[in-house]
CSV table of C-alpha atoms and ligand atoms in Angstrom, one decimal:
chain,number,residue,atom,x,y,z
A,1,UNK,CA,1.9,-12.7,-10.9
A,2,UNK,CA,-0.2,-9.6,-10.5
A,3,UNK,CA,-0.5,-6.7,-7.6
A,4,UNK,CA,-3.8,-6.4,-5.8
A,5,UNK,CA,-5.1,-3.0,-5.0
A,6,UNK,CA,-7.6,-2.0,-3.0
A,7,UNK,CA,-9.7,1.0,-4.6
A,8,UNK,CA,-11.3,2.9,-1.9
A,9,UNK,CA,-12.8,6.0,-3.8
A,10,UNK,CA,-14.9,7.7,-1.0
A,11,UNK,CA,-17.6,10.4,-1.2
A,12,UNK,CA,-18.1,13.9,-3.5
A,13,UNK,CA,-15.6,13.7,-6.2
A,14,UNK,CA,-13.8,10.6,-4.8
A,15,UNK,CA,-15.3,7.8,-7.6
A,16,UNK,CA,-15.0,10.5,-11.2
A,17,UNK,CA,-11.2,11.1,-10.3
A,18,UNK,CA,-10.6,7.6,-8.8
A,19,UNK,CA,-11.8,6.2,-12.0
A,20,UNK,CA,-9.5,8.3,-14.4
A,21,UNK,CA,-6.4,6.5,-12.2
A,22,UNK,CA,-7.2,3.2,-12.4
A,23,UNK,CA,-8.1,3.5,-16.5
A,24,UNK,CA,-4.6,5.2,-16.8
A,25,UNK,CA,-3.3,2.2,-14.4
A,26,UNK,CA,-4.6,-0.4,-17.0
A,27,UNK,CA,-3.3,1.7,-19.7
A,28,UNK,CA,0.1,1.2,-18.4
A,29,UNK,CA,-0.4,-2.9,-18.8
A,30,UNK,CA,1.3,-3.3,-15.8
A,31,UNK,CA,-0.7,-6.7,-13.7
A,32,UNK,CA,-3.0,-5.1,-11.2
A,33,UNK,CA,-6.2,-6.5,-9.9
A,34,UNK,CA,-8.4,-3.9,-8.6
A,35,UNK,CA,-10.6,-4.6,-5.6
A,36,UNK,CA,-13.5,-2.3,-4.2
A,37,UNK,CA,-14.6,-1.3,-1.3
A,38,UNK,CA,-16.8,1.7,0.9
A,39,UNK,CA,-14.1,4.1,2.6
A,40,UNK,CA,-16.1,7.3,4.3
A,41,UNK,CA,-20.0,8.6,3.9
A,42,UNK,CA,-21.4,6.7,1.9
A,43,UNK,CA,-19.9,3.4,3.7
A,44,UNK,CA,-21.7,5.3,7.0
A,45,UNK,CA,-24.9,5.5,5.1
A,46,UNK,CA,-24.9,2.0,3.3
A,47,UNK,CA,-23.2,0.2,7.2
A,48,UNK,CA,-23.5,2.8,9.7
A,49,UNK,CA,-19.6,2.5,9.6
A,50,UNK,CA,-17.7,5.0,7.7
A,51,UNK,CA,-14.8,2.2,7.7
A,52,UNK,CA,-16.3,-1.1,7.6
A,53,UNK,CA,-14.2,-4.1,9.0
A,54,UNK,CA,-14.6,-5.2,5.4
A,55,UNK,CA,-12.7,-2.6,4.3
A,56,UNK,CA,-10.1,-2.7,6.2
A,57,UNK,CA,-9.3,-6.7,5.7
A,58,UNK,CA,-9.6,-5.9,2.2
A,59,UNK,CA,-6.7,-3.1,2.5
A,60,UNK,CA,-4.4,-5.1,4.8
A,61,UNK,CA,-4.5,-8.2,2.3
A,62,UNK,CA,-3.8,-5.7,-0.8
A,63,UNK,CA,0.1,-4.8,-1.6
A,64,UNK,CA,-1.2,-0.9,-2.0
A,65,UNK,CA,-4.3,1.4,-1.4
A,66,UNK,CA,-5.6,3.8,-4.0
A,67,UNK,CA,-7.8,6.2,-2.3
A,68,UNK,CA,-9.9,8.9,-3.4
A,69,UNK,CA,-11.8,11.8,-1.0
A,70,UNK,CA,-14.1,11.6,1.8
A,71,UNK,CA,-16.5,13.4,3.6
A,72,UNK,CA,-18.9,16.1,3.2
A,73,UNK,CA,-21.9,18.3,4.7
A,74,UNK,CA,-24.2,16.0,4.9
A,75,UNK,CA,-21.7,13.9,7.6
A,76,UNK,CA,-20.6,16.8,9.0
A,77,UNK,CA,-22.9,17.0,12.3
A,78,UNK,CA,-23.0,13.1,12.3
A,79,UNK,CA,-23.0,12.1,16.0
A,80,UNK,CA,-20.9,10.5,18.0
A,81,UNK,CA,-18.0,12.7,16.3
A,82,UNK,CA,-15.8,9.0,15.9
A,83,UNK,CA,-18.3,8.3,13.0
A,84,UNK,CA,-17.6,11.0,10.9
A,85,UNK,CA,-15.5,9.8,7.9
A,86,UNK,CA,-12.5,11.9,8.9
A,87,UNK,CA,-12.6,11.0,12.3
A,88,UNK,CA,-14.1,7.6,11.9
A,89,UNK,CA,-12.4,6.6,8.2
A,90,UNK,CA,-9.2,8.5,7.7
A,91,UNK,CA,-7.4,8.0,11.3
A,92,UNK,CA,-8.1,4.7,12.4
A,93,UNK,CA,-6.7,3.4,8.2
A,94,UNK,CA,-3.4,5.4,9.3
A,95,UNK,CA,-3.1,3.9,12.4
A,96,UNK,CA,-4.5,0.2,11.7
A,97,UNK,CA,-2.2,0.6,8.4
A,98,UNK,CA,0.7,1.7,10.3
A,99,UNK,CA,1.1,4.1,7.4
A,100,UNK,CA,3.8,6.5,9.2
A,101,UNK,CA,5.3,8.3,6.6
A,102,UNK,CA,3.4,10.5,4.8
A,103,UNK,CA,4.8,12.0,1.5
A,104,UNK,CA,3.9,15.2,0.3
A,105,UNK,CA,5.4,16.3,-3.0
A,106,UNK,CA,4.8,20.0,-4.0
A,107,UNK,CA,5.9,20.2,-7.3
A,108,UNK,CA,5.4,22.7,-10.0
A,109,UNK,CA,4.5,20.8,-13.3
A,110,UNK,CA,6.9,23.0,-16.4
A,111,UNK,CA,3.3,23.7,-18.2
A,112,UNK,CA,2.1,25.3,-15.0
A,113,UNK,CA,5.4,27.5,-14.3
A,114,UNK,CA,3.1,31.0,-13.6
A,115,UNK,CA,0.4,29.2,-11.7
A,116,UNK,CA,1.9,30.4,-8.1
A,117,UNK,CA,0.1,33.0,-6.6
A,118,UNK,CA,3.1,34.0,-5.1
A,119,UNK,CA,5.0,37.3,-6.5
A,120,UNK,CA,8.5,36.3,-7.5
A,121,UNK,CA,8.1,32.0,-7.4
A,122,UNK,CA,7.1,31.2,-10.8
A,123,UNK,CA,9.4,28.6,-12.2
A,124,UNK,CA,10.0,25.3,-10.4
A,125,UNK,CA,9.4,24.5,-6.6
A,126,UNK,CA,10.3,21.1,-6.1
A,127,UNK,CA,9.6,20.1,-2.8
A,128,UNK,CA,8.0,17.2,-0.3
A,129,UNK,CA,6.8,17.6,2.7
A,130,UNK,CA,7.6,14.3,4.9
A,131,UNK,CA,4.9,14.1,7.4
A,132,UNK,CA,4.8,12.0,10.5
A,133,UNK,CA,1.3,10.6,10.0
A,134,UNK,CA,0.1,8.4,13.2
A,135,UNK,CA,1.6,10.4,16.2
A,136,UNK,CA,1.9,13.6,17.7
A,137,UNK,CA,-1.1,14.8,19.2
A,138,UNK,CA,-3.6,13.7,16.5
A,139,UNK,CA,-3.4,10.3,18.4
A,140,UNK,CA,-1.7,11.1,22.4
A,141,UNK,CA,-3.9,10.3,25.3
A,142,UNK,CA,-5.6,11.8,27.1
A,143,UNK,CA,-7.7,13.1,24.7
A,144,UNK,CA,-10.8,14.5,26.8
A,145,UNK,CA,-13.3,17.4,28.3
A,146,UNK,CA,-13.2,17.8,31.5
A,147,UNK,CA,-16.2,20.5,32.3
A,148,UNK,CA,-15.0,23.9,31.0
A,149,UNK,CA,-11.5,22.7,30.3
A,150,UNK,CA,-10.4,20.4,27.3
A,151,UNK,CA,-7.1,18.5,26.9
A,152,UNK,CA,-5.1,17.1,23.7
A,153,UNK,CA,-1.7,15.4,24.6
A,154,UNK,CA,1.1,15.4,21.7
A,155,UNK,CA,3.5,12.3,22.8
A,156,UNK,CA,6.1,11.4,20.3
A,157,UNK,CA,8.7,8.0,21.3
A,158,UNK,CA,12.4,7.8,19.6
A,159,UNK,CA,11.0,4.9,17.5
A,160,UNK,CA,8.3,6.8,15.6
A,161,UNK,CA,11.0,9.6,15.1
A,162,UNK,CA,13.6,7.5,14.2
A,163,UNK,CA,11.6,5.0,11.6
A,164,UNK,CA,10.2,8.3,9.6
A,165,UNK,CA,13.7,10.2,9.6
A,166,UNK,CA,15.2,6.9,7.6
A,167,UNK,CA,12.1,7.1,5.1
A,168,UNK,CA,13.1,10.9,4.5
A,169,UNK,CA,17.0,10.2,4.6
A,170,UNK,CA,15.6,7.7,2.2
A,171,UNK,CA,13.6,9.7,-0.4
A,172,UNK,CA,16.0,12.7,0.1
A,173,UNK,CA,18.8,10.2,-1.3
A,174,UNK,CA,16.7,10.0,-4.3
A,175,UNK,CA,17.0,13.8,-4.8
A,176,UNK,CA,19.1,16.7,-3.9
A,177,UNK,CA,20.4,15.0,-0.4
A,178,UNK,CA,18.8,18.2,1.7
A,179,UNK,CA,16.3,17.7,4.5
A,180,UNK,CA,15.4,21.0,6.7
A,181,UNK,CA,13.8,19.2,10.3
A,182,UNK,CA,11.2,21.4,11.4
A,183,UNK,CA,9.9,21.5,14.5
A,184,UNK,CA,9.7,24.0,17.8
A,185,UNK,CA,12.3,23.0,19.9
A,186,UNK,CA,12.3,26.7,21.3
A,187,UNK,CA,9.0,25.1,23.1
A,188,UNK,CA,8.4,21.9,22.9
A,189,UNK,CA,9.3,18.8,25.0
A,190,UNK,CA,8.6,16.6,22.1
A,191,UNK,CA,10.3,19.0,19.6
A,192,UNK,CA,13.3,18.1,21.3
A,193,UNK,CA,13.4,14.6,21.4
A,194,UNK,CA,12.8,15.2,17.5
A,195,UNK,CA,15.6,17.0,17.4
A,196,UNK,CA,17.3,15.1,19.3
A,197,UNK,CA,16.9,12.1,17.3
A,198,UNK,CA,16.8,13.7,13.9
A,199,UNK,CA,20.9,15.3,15.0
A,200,UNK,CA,22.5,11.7,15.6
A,201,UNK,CA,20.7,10.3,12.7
A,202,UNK,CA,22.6,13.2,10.6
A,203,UNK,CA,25.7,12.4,12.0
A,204,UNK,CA,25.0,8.7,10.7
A,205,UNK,CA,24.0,9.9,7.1
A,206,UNK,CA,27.0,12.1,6.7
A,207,UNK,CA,25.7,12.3,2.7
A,208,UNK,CA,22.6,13.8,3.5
A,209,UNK,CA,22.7,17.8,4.4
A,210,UNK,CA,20.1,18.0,7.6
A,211,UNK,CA,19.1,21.3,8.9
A,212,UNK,CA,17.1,22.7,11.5
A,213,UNK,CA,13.7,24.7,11.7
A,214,UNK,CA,11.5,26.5,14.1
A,215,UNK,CA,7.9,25.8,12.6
A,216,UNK,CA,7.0,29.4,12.2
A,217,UNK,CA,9.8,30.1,11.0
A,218,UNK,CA,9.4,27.6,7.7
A,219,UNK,CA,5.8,28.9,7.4
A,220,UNK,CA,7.5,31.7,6.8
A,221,UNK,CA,10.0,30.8,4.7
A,222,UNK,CA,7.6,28.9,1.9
A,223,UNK,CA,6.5,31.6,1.2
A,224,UNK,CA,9.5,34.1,1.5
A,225,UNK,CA,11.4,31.4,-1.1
A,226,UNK,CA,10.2,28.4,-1.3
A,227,UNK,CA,12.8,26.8,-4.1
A,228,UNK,CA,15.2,26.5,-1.3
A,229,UNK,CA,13.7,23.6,0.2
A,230,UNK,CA,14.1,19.8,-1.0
A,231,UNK,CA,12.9,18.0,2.0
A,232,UNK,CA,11.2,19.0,4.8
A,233,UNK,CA,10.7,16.4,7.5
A,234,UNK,CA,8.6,17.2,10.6
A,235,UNK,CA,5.6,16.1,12.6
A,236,UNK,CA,2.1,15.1,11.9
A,237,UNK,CA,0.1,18.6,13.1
A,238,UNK,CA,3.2,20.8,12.0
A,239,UNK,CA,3.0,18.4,8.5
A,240,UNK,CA,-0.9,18.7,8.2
A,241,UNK,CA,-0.4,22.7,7.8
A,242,UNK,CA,2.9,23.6,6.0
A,243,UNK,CA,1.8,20.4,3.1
A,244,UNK,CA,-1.0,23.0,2.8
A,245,UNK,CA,0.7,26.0,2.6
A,246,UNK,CA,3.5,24.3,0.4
A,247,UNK,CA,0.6,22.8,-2.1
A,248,UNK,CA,-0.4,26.5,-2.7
A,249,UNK,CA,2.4,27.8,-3.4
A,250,UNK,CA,3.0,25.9,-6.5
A,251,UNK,CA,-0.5,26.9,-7.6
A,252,UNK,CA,-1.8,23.9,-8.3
A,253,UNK,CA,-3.8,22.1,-6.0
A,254,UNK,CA,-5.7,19.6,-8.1
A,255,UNK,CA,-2.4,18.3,-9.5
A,256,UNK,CA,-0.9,17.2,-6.2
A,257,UNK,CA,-0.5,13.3,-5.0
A,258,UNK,CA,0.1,11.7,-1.8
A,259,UNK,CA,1.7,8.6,-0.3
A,260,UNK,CA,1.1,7.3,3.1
A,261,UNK,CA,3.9,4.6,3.5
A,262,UNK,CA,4.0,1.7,6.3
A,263,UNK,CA,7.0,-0.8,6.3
A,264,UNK,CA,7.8,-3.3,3.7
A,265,UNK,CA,5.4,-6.2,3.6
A,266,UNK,CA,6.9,-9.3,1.3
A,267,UNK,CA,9.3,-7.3,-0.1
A,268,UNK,CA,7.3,-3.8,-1.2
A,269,UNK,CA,6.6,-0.5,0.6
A,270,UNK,CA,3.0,-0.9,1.5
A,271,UNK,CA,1.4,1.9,1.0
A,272,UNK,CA,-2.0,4.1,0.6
A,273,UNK,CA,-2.1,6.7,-2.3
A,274,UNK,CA,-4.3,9.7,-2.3
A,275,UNK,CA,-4.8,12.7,-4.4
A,276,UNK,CA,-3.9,16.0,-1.6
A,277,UNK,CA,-8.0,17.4,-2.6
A,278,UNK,CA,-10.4,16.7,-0.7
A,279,UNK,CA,-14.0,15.6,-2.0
A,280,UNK,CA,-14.8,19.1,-2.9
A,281,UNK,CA,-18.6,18.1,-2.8
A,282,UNK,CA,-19.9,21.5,-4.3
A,283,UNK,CA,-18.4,19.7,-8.2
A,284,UNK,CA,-19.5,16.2,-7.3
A,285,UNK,CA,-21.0,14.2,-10.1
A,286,UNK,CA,-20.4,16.9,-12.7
A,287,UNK,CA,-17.1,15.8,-14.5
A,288,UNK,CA,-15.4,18.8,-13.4
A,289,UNK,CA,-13.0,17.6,-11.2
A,290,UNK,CA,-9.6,17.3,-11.9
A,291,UNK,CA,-8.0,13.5,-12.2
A,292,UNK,CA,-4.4,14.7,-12.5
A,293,UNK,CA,-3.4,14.4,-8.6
A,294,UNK,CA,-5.2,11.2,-8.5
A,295,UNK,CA,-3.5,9.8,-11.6
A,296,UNK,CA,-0.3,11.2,-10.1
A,297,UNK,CA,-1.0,9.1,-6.9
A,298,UNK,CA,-1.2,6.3,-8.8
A,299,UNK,CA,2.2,7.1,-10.6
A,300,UNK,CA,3.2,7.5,-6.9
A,301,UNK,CA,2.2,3.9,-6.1
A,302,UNK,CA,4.2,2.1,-8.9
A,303,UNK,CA,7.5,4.0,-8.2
A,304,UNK,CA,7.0,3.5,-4.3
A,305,UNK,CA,4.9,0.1,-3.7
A,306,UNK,CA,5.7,-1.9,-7.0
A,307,UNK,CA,9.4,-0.2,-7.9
A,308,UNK,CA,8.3,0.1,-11.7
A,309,UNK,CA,10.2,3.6,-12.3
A,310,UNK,CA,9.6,3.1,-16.1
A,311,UNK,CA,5.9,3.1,-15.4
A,312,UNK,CA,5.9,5.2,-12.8
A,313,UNK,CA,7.3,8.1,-15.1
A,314,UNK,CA,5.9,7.3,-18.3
A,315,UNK,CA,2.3,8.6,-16.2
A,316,UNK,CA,4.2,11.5,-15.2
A,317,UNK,CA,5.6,12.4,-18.6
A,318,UNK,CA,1.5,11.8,-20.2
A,319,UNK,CA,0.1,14.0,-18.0
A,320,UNK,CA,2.7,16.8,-18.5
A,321,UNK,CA,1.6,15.9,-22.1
A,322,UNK,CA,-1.8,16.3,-21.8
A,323,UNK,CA,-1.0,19.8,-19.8
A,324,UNK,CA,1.3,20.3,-22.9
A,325,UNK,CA,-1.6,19.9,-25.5
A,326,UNK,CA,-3.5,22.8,-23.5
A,327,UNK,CA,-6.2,20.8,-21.9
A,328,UNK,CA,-7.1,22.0,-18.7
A,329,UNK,CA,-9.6,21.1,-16.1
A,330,UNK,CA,-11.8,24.1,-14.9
A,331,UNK,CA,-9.1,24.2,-11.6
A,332,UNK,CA,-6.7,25.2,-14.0
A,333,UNK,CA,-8.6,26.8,-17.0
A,334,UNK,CA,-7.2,29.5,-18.4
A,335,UNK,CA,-7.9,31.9,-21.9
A,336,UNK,CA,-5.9,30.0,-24.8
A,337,UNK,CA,-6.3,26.8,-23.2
A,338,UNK,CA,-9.6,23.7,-23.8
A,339,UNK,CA,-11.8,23.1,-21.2
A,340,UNK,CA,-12.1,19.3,-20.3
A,341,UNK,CA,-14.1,17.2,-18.4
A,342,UNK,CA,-12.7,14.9,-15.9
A,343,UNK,CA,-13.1,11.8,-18.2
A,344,UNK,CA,-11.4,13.7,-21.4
A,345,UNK,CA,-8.5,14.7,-19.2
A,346,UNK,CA,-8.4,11.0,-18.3
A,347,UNK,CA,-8.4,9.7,-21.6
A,348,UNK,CA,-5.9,12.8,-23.1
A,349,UNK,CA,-3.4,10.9,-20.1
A,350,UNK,CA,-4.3,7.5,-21.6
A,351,UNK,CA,-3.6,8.5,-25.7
A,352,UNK,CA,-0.4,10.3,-24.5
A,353,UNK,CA,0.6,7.2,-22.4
A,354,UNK,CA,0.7,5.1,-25.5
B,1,IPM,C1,-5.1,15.9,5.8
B,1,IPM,C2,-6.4,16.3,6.4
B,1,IPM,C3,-6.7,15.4,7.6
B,1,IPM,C4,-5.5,15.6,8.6
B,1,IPM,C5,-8.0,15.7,8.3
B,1,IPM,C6,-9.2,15.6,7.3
B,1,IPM,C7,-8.2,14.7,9.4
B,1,IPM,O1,-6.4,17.6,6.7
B,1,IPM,O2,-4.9,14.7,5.3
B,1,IPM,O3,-4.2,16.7,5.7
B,1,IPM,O4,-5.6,16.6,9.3
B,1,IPM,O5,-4.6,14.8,8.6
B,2,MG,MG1,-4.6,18.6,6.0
């Protein structure tokens, strides 16, 4: 039996580090058929449709998603607003994928240790960032102009709380047991069902340590000490900034992966993997992009969707190999260390993998 994936690489530098993935994906041996598809600007250019009904059949009959970048200036003034890939791609394969539970890892890799900009946090951060990805008030209605005034409406039910906690109670099982909850509960009305919700579940989990945040008060905190946090489990807008700030902090931004996670479907966590970059269109086409994060997303995808842990780590030790050897992307270049291209870095993952 083999795994079907549906390859989605996207615009800018979406296809050079998409392809460095799925070569280190074959390298593995693991059964995978790969199947692609237009995700983003160039879909709007070839369809009109930056997410073409074609696409998304193909990703809802595929056990996982491996997705590149999209967008770019030349979409960005693209009119109506709902067709621009963000707005018209990214959302609506969240919601339609039911992909909730966004995880964030922001990890520093041990050949990296002094690539934090911060003073005083070189050495490991080891974090994720669980971000509620298809509520909140990226998706409430009303969402509208009226004249001069414009509204946005955050709505958040006990469900969407309660199913996103369990994935982090779930992933924070499979590391030091410690979730911080942030939200603004000083405020919000939402906040507090969050809260709410998030305090009985902890007296349900007794093995899981669950703490609270105010928001601006763990923006502050990252940055303050960021090694004291394991898991941080909090809303979609709150998630879409501190996964940010936490990515910087480690340094490393073209080394970061993603997971969007849905429910099981026949037995595996569906899900749609993605490197943290965005399509950084000013390097596209020149082979200077950095593959790691997307190779890491696909190491992401066996331990999550397919449960191969052996395979799933044997990427992550090659890369750290590769980083080992001193090859380094121009992200990461540094004096002492060889420049690659994106495909050398690729094929540095695939000689260490074997
Ligand atoms: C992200 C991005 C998206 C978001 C944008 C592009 C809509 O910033 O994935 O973090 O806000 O979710
Ligand atoms: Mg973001």
């Amino acid at each position: 039996m083999s795994y079907k994936v549906a390859v989605l690489a996207g615009d800018g530098i979406g296809p050079e580090v998409t392809a460095e993935a799925v070569k280190v994906l074959k390298a593995t041996g693991v059964a995978i058929e790969f199947e692609e598809a237009l995700v983003g600007g160039i879909a709007y250019d070839s369809t009109g449709n930056p997410l073409p009904p074609t696409t998304l059949d193909l990703c809802k009959s595929a056990d996982a998603v491996l997705f590149g970048a999209i967008g770019g200036p030349k979409w960005d003034n693209v009119q109506p607003v709902t067709l621009r890939p963000e707005i018209g791609a990214l959302l609506p394969l969240r919601s339609e994928l039911n992909l909730y539970a966004n995880v964030r890892p922001a990890k520093t890799l041990k050949p990296l240790l002094k690539a934090s900009p911060l003073k005083g946090a070189e050495g490991m951060i080891d974090l994720v960032v669980m971000r509620e990805l298809t509520g909140g008030i990226y998706f409430g209605q009303p969402r509208e102009r009226q004249g001069d005034k414009a509204i946005d409406t955050c709505v958040y039910s006990r469900f969407e709380v309660e199913r996103i906690a369990k994935q982090a109670f779930a992933i924070a099982r499979q590391r030091r047991h410690e979730i911080v909850s942030v939200d603004k509960a000083n405020v919000l009305e939402t906040s507090r069902l969050w809260r709410e919700v998030v305090t009985e579940m902890a007296t349900a989990n007794p093995d899981v340590k669950v703490t609270h945040m105010l928001v601006d008060n763990c923006a502050m905190q990252l940055i303050r000490n960021p090694k004291q946090f394991d898991v941080i489990l909090t809303e979609n807008m709150f998630g879409d900034i501190l996964s940010d700030e936490a990515s910087m902090v480690t340094g490393s931004l073209g080394l970061l992966p993603s997971a969007s996670l849905s429910d099981a479907k026949g037995g595996k966590l569906f899900g749609l993997y993605e490197p943290i970059h965005g399509s950084a269109p000013d390097i596209a086409g020149q082979q200077r992009a950095n593959p790691l994060a997307a190779i890491l997303s696909a190491a992401m995808m066996l331990q999550y969707t397919f449960g191969d842990l052996t395979n799933s780590a044997r990427i992550e030790v090659a890369v750290e190999a590769a980083l080992n050897a001193s090859l380094r992307t121009a992200d990461i270049f540094e004096k002492g260390t060889r420049l690659v291209s994106t495909k050398e870095m690729g094929d540095a993952v695939v000689a260490q993998l074997k």
